[in-house]
Coordinates of C-alpha atoms in Angstrom, one line a residue:
X21 CA -0.1 0.1 0.0
X22 CA 1.1 2.8 -1.0
X23 CA 2.2 5.3 1.2
X24 CA 1.5 9.4 2.4
X25 CA 1.8 11.5 5.4
X26 CA 0.3 15.3 5.5
X27 CA 3.3 17.3 3.8
X28 CA 2.4 20.3 7.3
X29 CA 3.9 17.8 10.0
X30 CA 6.8 17.1 8.2
X31 CA 7.5 21.0 8.8
X32 CA 6.2 21.3 12.0
X33 CA 7.2 22.4 15.4
X34 CA 3.9 20.6 18.0
X35 CA 3.6 22.7 21.3
X36 CA 1.2 20.6 23.6
X37 CA -0.9 22.3 26.0
X38 CA -2.9 21.9 29.0
X39 CA -5.7 23.6 28.5
X40 CA -6.9 24.3 32.1
X41 CA -3.0 25.2 33.3
X42 CA -1.9 27.5 30.3
X43 CA -3.4 30.3 30.5
X44 CA -6.7 32.1 31.3
X45 CA -8.4 35.1 30.1
X46 CA -10.3 37.3 31.1
X47 CA -12.4 36.9 27.7
X48 CA -13.9 33.7 28.5
X49 CA -18.1 34.1 29.6
X50 CA -18.3 32.3 32.7
X51 CA -21.9 32.2 34.6
X52 CA -21.7 33.7 37.7
X53 CA -20.6 32.8 40.9
X54 CA -17.8 29.9 39.5
X55 CA -15.3 29.2 41.7
X56 CA -11.2 28.4 40.6
X57 CA -8.9 27.3 42.4
X58 CA -5.8 30.3 42.5
X59 CA -3.7 30.4 40.0
X60 CA -0.7 28.2 40.4
X61 CA -2.2 26.4 43.3
X62 CA 0.5 22.9 43.2
X63 CA -0.9 20.3 40.7
X64 CA -1.0 17.4 43.6
X65 CA -4.7 19.5 44.6
X66 CA -6.8 18.7 41.5
X67 CA -9.1 20.5 40.6
X68 CA -10.0 23.5 38.2
X69 CA -7.6 26.7 37.8
X70 CA -9.4 27.7 34.8
X71 CA -7.0 27.4 31.7
X72 CA -9.4 27.8 28.9
X73 CA -9.0 28.4 25.0
X74 CA -9.0 32.5 24.4
X75 CA -6.6 32.2 27.5
X76 CA -4.5 29.9 24.4
X77 CA -5.4 32.3 21.8
X78 CA -4.4 35.3 23.8
X79 CA -1.1 33.7 24.6
X80 CA -0.4 33.0 20.0
X81 CA 1.7 35.4 20.1
X82 CA 4.1 34.2 22.8
X83 CA 4.5 30.6 21.1
X84 CA 5.2 32.3 17.4
X85 CA 7.4 34.1 18.7
X86 CA 9.0 30.4 20.3
X87 CA 8.5 29.4 16.5
X88 CA 6.2 26.4 17.3
X89 CA 3.7 26.4 14.1
X90 CA 1.4 23.6 15.3
X91 CA -0.6 22.9 18.6
X92 CA -1.1 19.5 20.3
X93 CA -4.7 19.7 22.9
X94 CA -5.4 17.5 25.5
X95 CA -9.5 16.9 25.7
X96 CA -11.7 19.9 25.4
X97 CA -14.9 18.6 25.3
X98 CA -17.5 19.0 28.4
X99 CA -15.9 16.6 31.4
X100 CA -16.2 16.8 34.7
X101 CA -12.5 16.3 35.4
X102 CA -9.2 19.2 34.8
X103 CA -7.5 16.3 31.9
X104 CA -11.2 15.6 30.3
X105 CA -10.4 12.7 29.4
X106 CA -13.4 11.9 31.3
X107 CA -16.1 12.9 28.2
X108 CA -19.5 14.0 28.9
X109 CA -20.7 15.6 25.5
X110 CA -18.4 15.2 22.2
X111 CA -20.2 18.0 20.7
X112 CA -19.4 20.3 22.5
X113 CA -16.4 22.2 24.0
X114 CA -16.4 22.5 27.6
X115 CA -18.3 25.7 28.9
X116 CA -15.1 26.0 31.3
X117 CA -13.2 26.1 28.3
X118 CA -15.5 29.0 26.6
X119 CA -17.5 26.1 24.8
X120 CA -17.5 25.9 20.7
X121 CA -17.3 30.0 19.9
X122 CA -13.9 29.8 21.7
X123 CA -12.4 26.5 19.9
X124 CA -13.6 29.1 16.7
X125 CA -12.2 31.7 17.4
X126 CA -8.7 29.8 18.3
X127 CA -8.7 28.0 14.8
X128 CA -9.9 31.2 12.7
X129 CA -6.5 33.0 15.3
X130 CA -4.2 30.4 14.2
X131 CA -4.7 29.3 10.9
X132 CA -4.1 33.2 10.2
X133 CA -0.7 32.7 11.6
X134 CA -0.6 29.2 9.0
X135 CA 0.0 27.4 12.4
X136 CA -2.3 23.5 13.0
X137 CA -4.6 22.6 15.4
X138 CA -4.8 18.9 16.9
X139 CA -7.4 17.6 19.4
X140 CA -7.3 14.9 21.6
X141 CA -10.0 12.2 20.7
X142 CA -11.0 10.1 23.3
X143 CA -13.0 7.1 22.2
X144 CA -11.9 4.3 24.1
X145 CA -14.0 5.4 26.6
X146 CA -16.7 8.0 27.5
X147 CA -17.5 8.7 31.6
X148 CA -20.5 8.4 33.9
X149 CA -22.1 11.8 32.9
X150 CA -21.9 10.6 29.3
X151 CA -25.7 11.4 28.2
X152 CA -26.0 7.4 26.5
X153 CA -23.9 5.9 29.5
X154 CA -26.6 8.2 31.7
X155 CA -29.7 7.2 30.1
X156 CA -28.8 3.8 31.2
X157 CA -28.2 4.6 34.5
X158 CA -31.5 5.9 34.6
X159 CA -34.0 3.8 32.9
X160 CA -31.6 0.3 33.4
X161 CA -32.1 -2.0 30.3
X162 CA -35.4 -0.4 29.6
X163 CA -32.9 2.1 27.9
X164 CA -32.5 1.6 24.1
X165 CA -28.7 3.0 24.8
X166 CA -27.8 -0.5 26.9
X167 CA -25.6 -2.4 24.3
X168 CA -23.2 1.3 23.7
X169 CA -21.3 -0.8 27.1
X170 CA -20.9 -3.9 28.2
X171 CA -23.1 -4.2 30.8
X172 CA -22.4 -7.5 33.6
X173 CA -25.1 -7.4 36.0
X174 CA -28.0 -5.4 37.6
X175 CA -27.9 -3.3 39.1
X176 CA -25.6 -1.1 38.2
X177 CA -23.1 0.7 40.6
X178 CA -21.3 2.9 39.0
X179 CA -20.7 5.1 42.2
X180 CA -21.2 2.7 45.1
X181 CA -18.8 -0.6 44.8
X182 CA -16.4 -2.4 46.4
X183 CA -14.5 -5.6 46.5
X184 CA -17.1 -7.4 47.5
X185 CA -19.9 -5.2 45.0
X186 CA -17.6 -4.2 41.9
X187 CA -18.3 -2.1 39.4
X188 CA -20.9 -4.7 37.0
X189 CA -19.6 -3.2 33.8
X190 CA -16.3 -3.3 31.0
X191 CA -14.3 -0.1 32.0
X192 CA -11.1 1.3 31.2
X193 CA -8.3 -1.0 33.3
X194 CA -11.7 -1.5 35.5
X195 CA -11.8 2.5 36.2
X196 CA -15.6 3.2 37.0
X197 CA -15.3 6.2 36.0
X198 CA -14.3 4.9 32.8
X199 CA -17.3 2.9 31.0
X200 CA -15.5 1.2 27.2
X201 CA -18.0 2.0 24.7
X202 CA -19.1 -1.1 22.7
X203 CA -17.1 -0.6 19.8
X204 CA -18.8 -3.7 18.2
X205 CA -22.3 -2.0 18.2
X206 CA -23.1 -0.1 14.6
X207 CA -24.1 3.3 16.9
X208 CA -21.1 3.2 18.6
X209 CA -19.3 3.5 16.0
X210 CA -21.5 5.5 13.9
X211 CA -21.6 8.5 16.5
X212 CA -17.6 8.2 17.0
X213 CA -17.3 8.8 12.9
X214 CA -19.8 11.6 13.0
X215 CA -17.5 13.4 16.2
X216 CA -14.7 12.2 14.5
X217 CA -16.1 14.2 11.2
X218 CA -18.3 17.3 12.9
X219 CA -14.7 18.9 14.0
X220 CA -13.4 18.4 11.1
X221 CA -15.1 19.6 9.4
X222 CA -15.6 22.1 12.2
X223 CA -11.9 22.8 11.5
X224 CA -9.2 21.2 13.3
X225 CA -6.2 19.7 11.0
X226 CA -6.2 16.6 13.6
X227 CA -6.5 13.9 16.0
X228 CA -4.5 12.9 18.8
X229 CA -5.9 9.5 19.9
X230 CA -5.7 8.5 22.7
X231 CA -5.9 4.9 24.2
X232 CA -6.1 3.2 20.1
X233 CA -5.1 0.4 20.6
X234 CA -8.0 -0.5 23.7
X235 CA -10.4 -0.6 20.6
X236 CA -9.7 -3.8 19.1
X237 CA -10.5 -3.5 15.9
X238 CA -8.6 -2.4 12.4
X239 CA -12.1 -1.9 10.4
X240 CA -13.0 0.1 13.2
X241 CA -9.8 2.6 12.3
X242 CA -9.5 2.3 9.1
X243 CA -12.8 3.9 8.5
X244 CA -11.7 6.0 11.0
X245 CA -9.0 7.0 8.4
X246 CA -11.5 6.6 5.7
X247 CA -13.8 9.2 7.2
X248 CA -11.6 12.8 8.3
X249 CA -9.6 11.8 5.2
X250 CA -12.4 12.4 3.4
X251 CA -12.9 15.8 4.8
X252 CA -9.7 16.9 5.1
X253 CA -7.1 15.0 3.3
X254 CA -4.5 16.6 4.9
X255 CA -5.7 15.8 8.4
X256 CA -3.4 14.1 10.6
X257 CA -4.1 10.8 12.6
X258 CA -1.4 9.9 15.6
X259 CA -2.0 7.4 17.9
X260 CA -0.7 7.2 21.4
X261 CA 1.0 3.9 22.0
X262 CA 4.5 3.8 23.7
X263 CA 6.1 0.8 21.9
X264 CA 6.6 0.0 18.1
X265 CA 3.6 0.6 15.7
X266 CA 4.7 -1.4 12.3
X267 CA 1.0 -2.5 11.7
X268 CA -0.9 1.0 12.3
X269 CA 1.6 2.6 10.5
X270 CA 0.9 0.8 6.7
X271 CA -1.3 3.6 4.8
X272 CA -4.6 2.4 6.1
X273 CA -5.0 3.6 9.6
X274 CA -2.9 6.3 11.6
X275 CA 0.0 8.6 9.7
X276 CA 2.4 8.8 13.3
X277 CA 2.4 7.6 16.6
X278 CA 3.1 9.3 19.4
X279 CA 6.9 8.4 19.1
X280 CA 8.2 7.4 23.2
X281 CA 10.6 5.5 21.3
X282 CA 12.5 8.1 20.2
X283 CA 12.3 10.0 23.8
X284 CA 13.2 6.7 25.3
X285 CA 17.0 6.6 23.4
X286 CA 17.5 10.4 23.6
X287 CA 17.4 10.6 27.2
X288 CA 18.8 8.0 27.6
X289 CA 22.6 8.5 25.3
X290 CA 22.2 12.7 27.0
X291 CA 20.5 12.0 30.0
X292 CA 22.7 8.9 30.9
X293 CA 24.5 10.0 34.2
X294 CA 22.0 11.9 36.0
X295 CA 18.9 9.3 34.5
X296 CA 16.1 8.5 37.1
X297 CA 16.3 4.9 35.8
X298 CA 13.6 4.0 38.5
X299 CA 11.3 5.9 37.2
X300 CA 9.2 3.9 34.3
X301 CA 7.3 6.4 32.1
X302 CA 4.8 4.1 30.7
X303 CA 5.4 0.9 32.4
X304 CA 8.9 1.2 30.0
X305 CA 12.0 1.3 31.8
X306 CA 15.4 4.4 30.6
X307 CA 18.1 2.5 30.1
X308 CA 21.7 4.2 29.5
X309 CA 23.6 4.3 26.4
X310 CA 26.3 5.0 24.5
X311 CA 26.8 6.8 21.5
X312 CA 27.2 2.6 19.9
X313 CA 23.3 2.1 21.2
X314 CA 22.3 5.3 20.6
X315 CA 23.3 4.9 16.5
X316 CA 21.6 0.9 17.1
X317 CA 18.3 2.2 18.1
X318 CA 17.9 5.1 15.3
X319 CA 18.5 3.1 13.0
X320 CA 16.1 0.0 14.3
X321 CA 14.0 3.1 15.0
X322 CA 14.1 4.7 11.2
X323 CA 14.0 1.2 9.0
X324 CA 11.0 -0.1 10.5
X325 CA 8.5 2.4 9.0
X326 CA 8.1 4.0 5.3
X327 CA 10.2 7.2 5.3
X328 CA 7.4 9.4 5.1
X329 CA 5.8 7.8 8.2
X330 CA 9.4 8.8 9.8
X331 CA 8.4 12.0 9.0
X332 CA 5.7 12.3 10.5
X333 CA 6.1 10.9 13.7
X334 CA 5.5 13.1 16.8
X335 CA 9.5 13.4 18.2
X336 CA 8.2 13.8 22.2
X337 CA 10.4 13.8 25.0
X338 CA 7.1 14.6 27.5
X339 CA 4.2 14.9 28.3
X340 CA 0.8 14.9 30.7
X341 CA 1.3 10.7 30.6
X342 CA 5.0 11.8 32.3
X343 CA 7.8 13.6 34.3
X344 CA 8.7 16.6 32.7
X345 CA 11.5 15.8 31.1
X346 CA 14.1 18.2 33.7
X347 CA 13.2 16.0 36.0
X348 CA 13.3 12.6 34.5
X349 CA 17.2 13.6 34.0
X350 CA 17.8 14.9 37.1
X351 CA 17.7 18.3 37.0
X352 CA 20.2 18.6 34.1
X353 CA 19.8 21.4 31.9
X354 CA 22.3 20.3 29.8
X355 CA 20.5 17.0 28.8
X356 CA 17.4 19.2 28.3
X357 CA 19.2 21.0 25.9
X358 CA 21.3 18.3 24.1
X359 CA 18.1 16.4 23.8
X360 CA 15.9 19.5 22.6
X361 CA 18.3 19.4 19.8
X362 CA 18.9 16.2 18.5
X363 CA 14.5 17.0 18.5
X364 CA 15.5 19.7 15.9
X365 CA 17.4 17.6 14.1
X366 CA 16.3 14.8 13.8
X367 CA 13.6 13.6 11.5
X368 CA 10.0 13.7 12.2
X369 CA 7.8 16.3 14.2
X370 CA 9.0 17.7 17.0
X371 CA 6.6 18.7 20.2
X372 CA 7.6 20.5 22.8
X373 CA 5.9 19.9 26.2
X374 CA 4.6 23.6 28.0
X375 CA 6.6 25.2 29.5
X376 CA 9.7 22.5 29.3
X377 CA 10.6 26.1 27.7
X378 CA 11.3 27.6 31.0
X379 CA 12.5 25.2 33.0
X380 CA 9.1 24.4 34.3
X381 CA 9.6 20.2 36.2
X382 CA 7.7 18.1 38.1
X383 CA 7.8 13.8 39.2
X384 CA 4.7 12.2 36.9
X385 CA 1.0 12.9 36.9
X386 CA -0.4 15.6 38.6
X387 CA 2.8 17.3 39.7
X388 CA 4.1 17.1 35.8
X389 CA 0.4 19.6 34.9
X390 CA 1.6 22.6 37.0
X391 CA 0.1 26.0 35.5
X392 CA 2.5 28.0 33.5
X393 CA 3.5 31.0 35.2
X394 CA 2.1 33.6 33.9
X395 CA 1.5 35.7 36.8
X396 CA 5.6 35.8 37.6
X397 CA 8.2 36.0 35.1
X398 CA 10.6 35.7 37.6
X399 CA 9.9 31.9 38.0
X400 CA 11.3 31.9 34.4
X401 CA 14.2 30.3 33.2
X402 CA 15.2 32.8 30.6
X403 CA 18.1 31.6 29.3
X404 CA 16.5 28.2 28.7
X405 CA 13.4 29.7 26.8
X406 CA 16.7 32.2 24.4
X407 CA 17.9 27.9 23.9
X408 CA 14.3 26.6 23.3
X409 CA 13.8 29.2 20.1
X410 CA 17.2 29.2 18.9
X411 CA 16.9 25.4 18.3
X412 CA 13.1 26.2 17.6
X413 CA 14.7 29.1 14.5
X414 CA 17.7 26.5 13.8
X415 CA 14.8 23.8 12.5
X416 CA 12.1 26.4 10.7
X417 CA 15.0 28.3 8.8
X418 CA 16.6 25.2 7.3
X419 CA 14.6 23.1 5.1
X420 CA 17.0 20.0 5.3
X421 CA 17.1 19.8 9.0
X422 CA 13.4 19.4 8.4
X423 CA 12.8 16.5 5.3
X424 CA 16.4 16.1 4.7
X425 CA 17.0 12.1 4.3
X426 CA 19.1 10.2 7.2
X427 CA 22.4 8.3 8.3
X428 CA 24.3 7.9 10.7
X429 CA 28.1 9.6 10.4
X430 CA 30.1 8.6 13.6
X431 CA 29.1 7.1 16.8
X432 CA 32.1 6.6 19.5
X433 CA 33.0 7.6 23.1
X434 CA 30.0 9.8 24.0
X435 CA 30.5 11.3 20.3
X436 CA 27.0 10.7 17.5
X437 CA 26.6 12.5 14.8
X438 CA 24.0 12.0 11.6
X439 CA 23.5 13.5 8.1
X440 CA 21.0 15.1 6.7
X441 CA 20.5 15.6 2.4
X442 CA 18.3 17.6 0.7
X443 CA 19.0 18.2 -3.2
X444 CA 21.9 19.7 -2.9
X445 CA 22.0 20.8 0.7
X446 CA 23.9 18.7 3.2
X447 CA 23.8 19.1 7.2
X448 CA 26.0 17.3 9.4
X449 CA 25.0 17.0 12.8
X450 CA 27.4 16.3 15.7
X451 CA 26.2 15.6 19.9
X452 CA 29.2 16.1 22.1
X453 CA 27.8 14.4 25.5
X454 CA 30.4 14.6 27.4
X455 CA 32.3 17.2 29.9
X456 CA 35.2 18.4 27.8
X457 CA 35.6 19.6 24.2
X458 CA 36.7 17.1 21.6
X459 CA 37.6 17.3 18.4
X460 CA 36.7 14.2 16.2
X461 CA 37.3 13.2 12.4
X462 CA 34.7 12.3 10.4
X463 CA 34.1 10.3 7.6
X464 CA 31.2 11.5 5.2
X465 CA 29.2 9.4 2.7
X466 CA 30.1 9.9 -1.1
X467 CA 27.2 12.5 -1.2
X468 CA 28.5 14.7 1.3
X469 CA 31.7 14.8 0.7
X470 CA 31.4 15.4 -2.9
X471 CA 30.3 19.4 -1.7
X472 CA 33.5 22.1 -1.2
X473 CA 33.3 22.3 2.8
X474 CA 30.8 22.9 5.5
X475 CA 30.0 26.8 8.2
X476 CA 28.6 25.7 11.0
X477 CA 25.1 27.5 12.0
X478 CA 24.8 26.0 15.6
X479 CA 28.9 26.5 17.7
X480 CA 31.3 27.8 14.8
X481 CA 33.8 26.5 12.9
X482 CA 34.6 26.1 8.7
X483 CA 36.1 23.1 7.8
X484 CA 36.9 22.4 4.7
X485 CA 36.2 18.6 3.6
X486 CA 39.5 16.5 2.8
X487 CA 39.6 12.8 1.6
X488 CA 35.9 12.3 1.9
X489 CA 35.9 13.6 5.5
X490 CA 35.4 16.6 8.0
X491 CA 39.0 16.6 9.9
X492 CA 39.4 17.9 13.8
X493 CA 35.9 19.3 13.4
X494 CA 35.5 20.7 17.4
X495 CA 32.7 19.7 19.8
X496 CA 31.8 22.5 22.8
X497 CA 31.6 19.7 26.3
X498 CA 27.9 19.1 26.5
X499 CA 26.6 21.0 23.3
X500 CA 27.1 20.0 19.5
X501 CA 27.9 21.9 16.5
X502 CA 25.9 22.1 13.0
X503 CA 27.2 22.0 10.2
X504 CA 26.3 23.4 6.4
X505 CA 27.3 22.5 3.1
X506 CA 27.6 26.1 0.9
X507 CA 25.1 27.6 4.3
X508 CA 23.6 31.1 3.6
X509 CA 22.1 33.6 5.9
X510 CA 22.1 33.8 9.7
X511 CA 24.6 32.2 11.5
X512 CA 22.9 30.3 15.8
X513 CA 25.9 30.4 17.9
X514 CA 25.0 27.1 20.2

């Protein structure tokens, strides 16, 4: 099967936003009498801090200055949880976020800036407040919606249950608050497909799909893809799958997955000295890696997918489901910086989790879901923010770093390097994970060796090609050098 993924994704830098904690806008028309927790309250207190979609609109200047051009939103449909993975109504944007009008304004404002917006689709399970499940709670076996869920006994026990009298319906991970849809029911299938198409027609640019493996029905996902792509052939479909996903990425289901494989490789190499290996994001072990381990892992990661898929993978370091990167690497800011520059120079669409760029930190949920400190910029790491802006600008300025072909060219003694090639343009990217400056000789593939020389656009240096190699390339400690053949344009010192 021919595989094609959206071209805009290959050139995107995503920014993931947890809506309740990103920005609160005074323009949101809340009903009187509402009470939110103070902005900046400890995230472990749970509750609602009042971030909303108008708040995102108000901060688009900030995002554009950061350099991102795509936004991935955690769920925004009506829900009784601050993360909104407990959906009440898939056709209604949560009024606390501003309602449907707020999404309309966000989409229009983002699109006017040539930015894209991807929503989170939670289609495996709903909530106890979801209208069809509530109908069953009220009507029992007489509800016409009885087969939309799998009921195991009566009376239902959605709230009052214990070890001797557990909840008696199928629920995600046996969490009573999350009744699982019966995807075999034709009405359920049609409803979810209608939801997918409705918001595509409304103007969203794609779907991030929550726990798609829980819906073990390939025909459903093939129909989902057909439904979405008929509405917008360039819509992005990315699944939350934490491991290799070959069967999902053959062109008939998803365009990409959240590339947690990438994150584990980056963390394992650049954070090797300080990595919290006792922490297992998503249940997966973090392993420290040397340069050759990283090379082997990267080779395998790219060899199992088509190049179309590789360029569209969502290359993240952390998310709402993990600890923040800075915490995971034991507060080693140099490791975060190296991981980020790695993101911005590798194939695939980088995704920045909100606040990482100013040094927000925290262990896994709920600690990684703090409020963005707009109210106190003294909490911002301004040097780190400047670094993020420059690394993103580096990627945005040079197409070869976005869509160029990839080849590993060096992996030895703490130094890892690769070449990207787009037409006649070549980029050589060399990372030094050690604490001392190094000088290395780098043999180039034949196409890269055909260039006369290379000029640094990250850090400094100019190197002539001699005998098919670049000799004595200087790389600062815990840093990188990015060299372009026949480089032109602005130099971006590291």
